[in-house]
Amino acid sequence: MLEHAAGQPWIYPVLLVFFFIDGFATILPSETAIVGLSALSLHSGEPNLWILGATALVGAMAGDNMAYMLGRKIGLTRWKWMRRPKVQKMFGWAQYELDKRGAVLIFTARYIPWGRVAVNYVAGQTGFRHRTFFWLDAFACVTWVAYSIGIGLLAGQWVHNNPLLGVGIAVAFAVVLGIVVDHALRWWHKHLEKKDAARAAATGSEVPGADASEKAAAGVDLSKPAS
């Protein structure tokens, strides 16, 4: 059934909607779809990798920019899921990081499912320049699509006679690698924060971030990255 669906023309509009929704309301990380279908394409030739990549790119960029616009229009507390402590902590971390290294954060957050949603919303809510956000996000999405397709092709090569097993291995490999990338990016941001703190201590100034009243209201320590 999966192999049959991969060769149907309606698969691309469905994927476009899936990638779009993932940009502002992650239910299932969209990387899994790209990785699994890329591994399947290696064996059957369907779906077309170029069309798959273009669909993922357009959908991801549209979803990210929708999250930006929602953040600008409705803020970070309108919906119930936004007010959950873990989500508020992630929003707080994203705002703290955007104040200091917006370009790095927008690029790296694309590789972290819930992280990119938080960053996109906060970028809009804080008034981050939309044109700058658009081009940074476009570059991040291009590399993210290439990265996901590459993982699918690499993992799919391990099983030549069973394409569905290849899909399973590719998705599992992507999940493990995603965890590694997530931890590596969090380590990198912590490293940058320590450098900021050391520089602030040397100059006697405060590290940029939200003011104390905002931190108290959110109930989070913005200097600690959310997972």
mmCIF file of C-alpha atoms in Angstrom, residues 78-162:
data_model
loop_
_atom_site.group_PDB
_atom_site.id
_atom_site.type_symbol
_atom_site.label_atom_id
_atom_site.label_comp_id
_atom_site.label_asym_id
_atom_site.label_seq_id
_atom_site.Cartn_x
_atom_site.Cartn_y
_atom_site.Cartn_z
ATOM 1 C CA ARG A 78 -3.552 32.709 22.914
ATOM 2 C CA TRP A 79 -3.973 28.920 22.757
ATOM 3 C CA LYS A 80 -3.980 26.499 25.661
ATOM 4 C CA TRP A 81 -1.011 24.454 24.415
ATOM 5 C CA MET A 82 1.068 27.645 24.327
ATOM 6 C CA ARG A 83 0.557 28.177 28.066
ATOM 7 C CA ARG A 84 1.994 24.822 29.097
ATOM 8 C CA PRO A 85 5.112 25.238 31.276
ATOM 9 C CA LYS A 86 7.392 23.330 28.896
ATOM 10 C CA VAL A 87 6.174 25.311 25.901
ATOM 11 C CA GLN A 88 6.573 28.602 27.771
ATOM 12 C CA LYS A 89 10.085 27.547 28.738
ATOM 13 C CA MET A 90 10.877 26.881 25.094
ATOM 14 C CA PHE A 91 9.422 30.251 24.065
ATOM 15 C CA GLY A 92 11.503 31.933 26.766
ATOM 16 C CA TRP A 93 14.673 30.241 25.589
ATOM 17 C CA ALA A 94 13.946 31.169 21.968
ATOM 18 C CA GLN A 95 13.437 34.824 22.880
ATOM 19 C CA TYR A 96 16.648 34.856 24.929
ATOM 20 C CA GLU A 97 18.624 33.373 22.027
ATOM 21 C CA LEU A 98 17.014 35.540 19.321
ATOM 22 C CA ASP A 99 18.109 38.648 21.196
ATOM 23 C CA LYS A 100 21.746 37.591 20.883
ATOM 24 C CA ARG A 101 22.212 35.400 17.806
ATOM 25 C CA GLY A 102 19.084 35.398 15.697
ATOM 26 C CA ALA A 103 20.673 34.152 12.461
ATOM 27 C CA VAL A 104 22.335 31.148 14.116
ATOM 28 C CA LEU A 105 19.169 30.237 16.015
ATOM 29 C CA ILE A 106 16.816 30.427 13.010
ATOM 30 C CA PHE A 107 19.162 28.224 11.011
ATOM 31 C CA THR A 108 19.829 25.572 13.666
ATOM 32 C CA ALA A 109 16.258 25.458 15.003
ATOM 33 C CA ARG A 110 15.008 24.121 11.636
ATOM 34 C CA TYR A 111 16.633 20.795 12.609
ATOM 35 C CA ILE A 112 14.745 20.551 15.933
ATOM 36 C CA PRO A 113 10.999 19.820 15.438
ATOM 37 C CA TRP A 114 9.466 21.716 18.385
ATOM 38 C CA GLY A 115 12.426 24.075 18.549
ATOM 39 C CA ARG A 116 11.698 25.512 15.109
ATOM 40 C CA VAL A 117 8.025 26.074 16.013
ATOM 41 C CA ALA A 118 9.009 28.039 19.131
ATOM 42 C CA VAL A 119 11.605 30.105 17.277
ATOM 43 C CA ASN A 120 9.209 30.913 14.423
ATOM 44 C CA TYR A 121 6.484 32.121 16.789
ATOM 45 C CA VAL A 122 8.883 34.145 18.924
ATOM 46 C CA ALA A 123 10.526 35.744 15.879
ATOM 47 C CA GLY A 124 7.133 37.108 14.854
ATOM 48 C CA GLN A 125 6.097 38.099 18.374
ATOM 49 C CA THR A 126 9.298 40.037 19.041
ATOM 50 C CA GLY A 127 9.213 41.872 15.708
ATOM 51 C CA PHE A 128 12.270 40.198 14.198
ATOM 52 C CA ARG A 129 12.650 41.675 10.691
ATOM 53 C CA HIS A 130 10.523 39.534 8.373
ATOM 54 C CA ARG A 131 12.714 39.873 5.291
ATOM 55 C CA THR A 132 15.749 38.720 7.261
ATOM 56 C CA PHE A 133 13.751 35.864 8.760
ATOM 57 C CA PHE A 134 12.487 34.798 5.326
ATOM 58 C CA TRP A 135 15.936 34.455 3.758
ATOM 59 C CA LEU A 136 17.528 32.834 6.795
ATOM 60 C CA ASP A 137 14.662 30.363 6.946
ATOM 61 C CA ALA A 138 14.907 29.682 3.191
ATOM 62 C CA PHE A 139 18.592 28.786 3.512
ATOM 63 C CA ALA A 140 17.872 26.611 6.552
ATOM 64 C CA CYS A 141 15.039 24.793 4.753
ATOM 65 C CA VAL A 142 17.193 24.069 1.685
ATOM 66 C CA THR A 143 19.893 22.455 3.819
ATOM 67 C CA TRP A 144 17.267 20.631 5.925
ATOM 68 C CA VAL A 145 15.638 19.084 2.839
ATOM 69 C CA ALA A 146 19.004 18.000 1.421
ATOM 70 C CA TYR A 147 20.016 16.581 4.811
ATOM 71 C CA SER A 148 16.763 14.583 5.152
ATOM 72 C CA ILE A 149 16.885 13.180 1.620
ATOM 73 C CA GLY A 150 20.548 12.283 2.095
ATOM 74 C CA ILE A 151 19.760 10.324 5.264
ATOM 75 C CA GLY A 152 17.003 8.409 3.465
ATOM 76 C CA LEU A 153 19.245 7.498 0.540
ATOM 77 C CA LEU A 154 22.135 6.519 2.774
ATOM 78 C CA ALA A 155 20.077 4.318 5.089
ATOM 79 C CA GLY A 156 18.023 2.880 2.227
ATOM 80 C CA GLN A 157 21.158 1.487 0.595
ATOM 81 C CA TRP A 158 21.714 -0.901 3.483
ATOM 82 C CA VAL A 159 18.772 -3.128 2.455
ATOM 83 C CA HIS A 160 18.536 -3.825 -1.276
ATOM 84 C CA ASN A 161 15.928 -6.600 -1.433
ATOM 85 C CA ASN A 162 13.353 -5.272 1.038
#
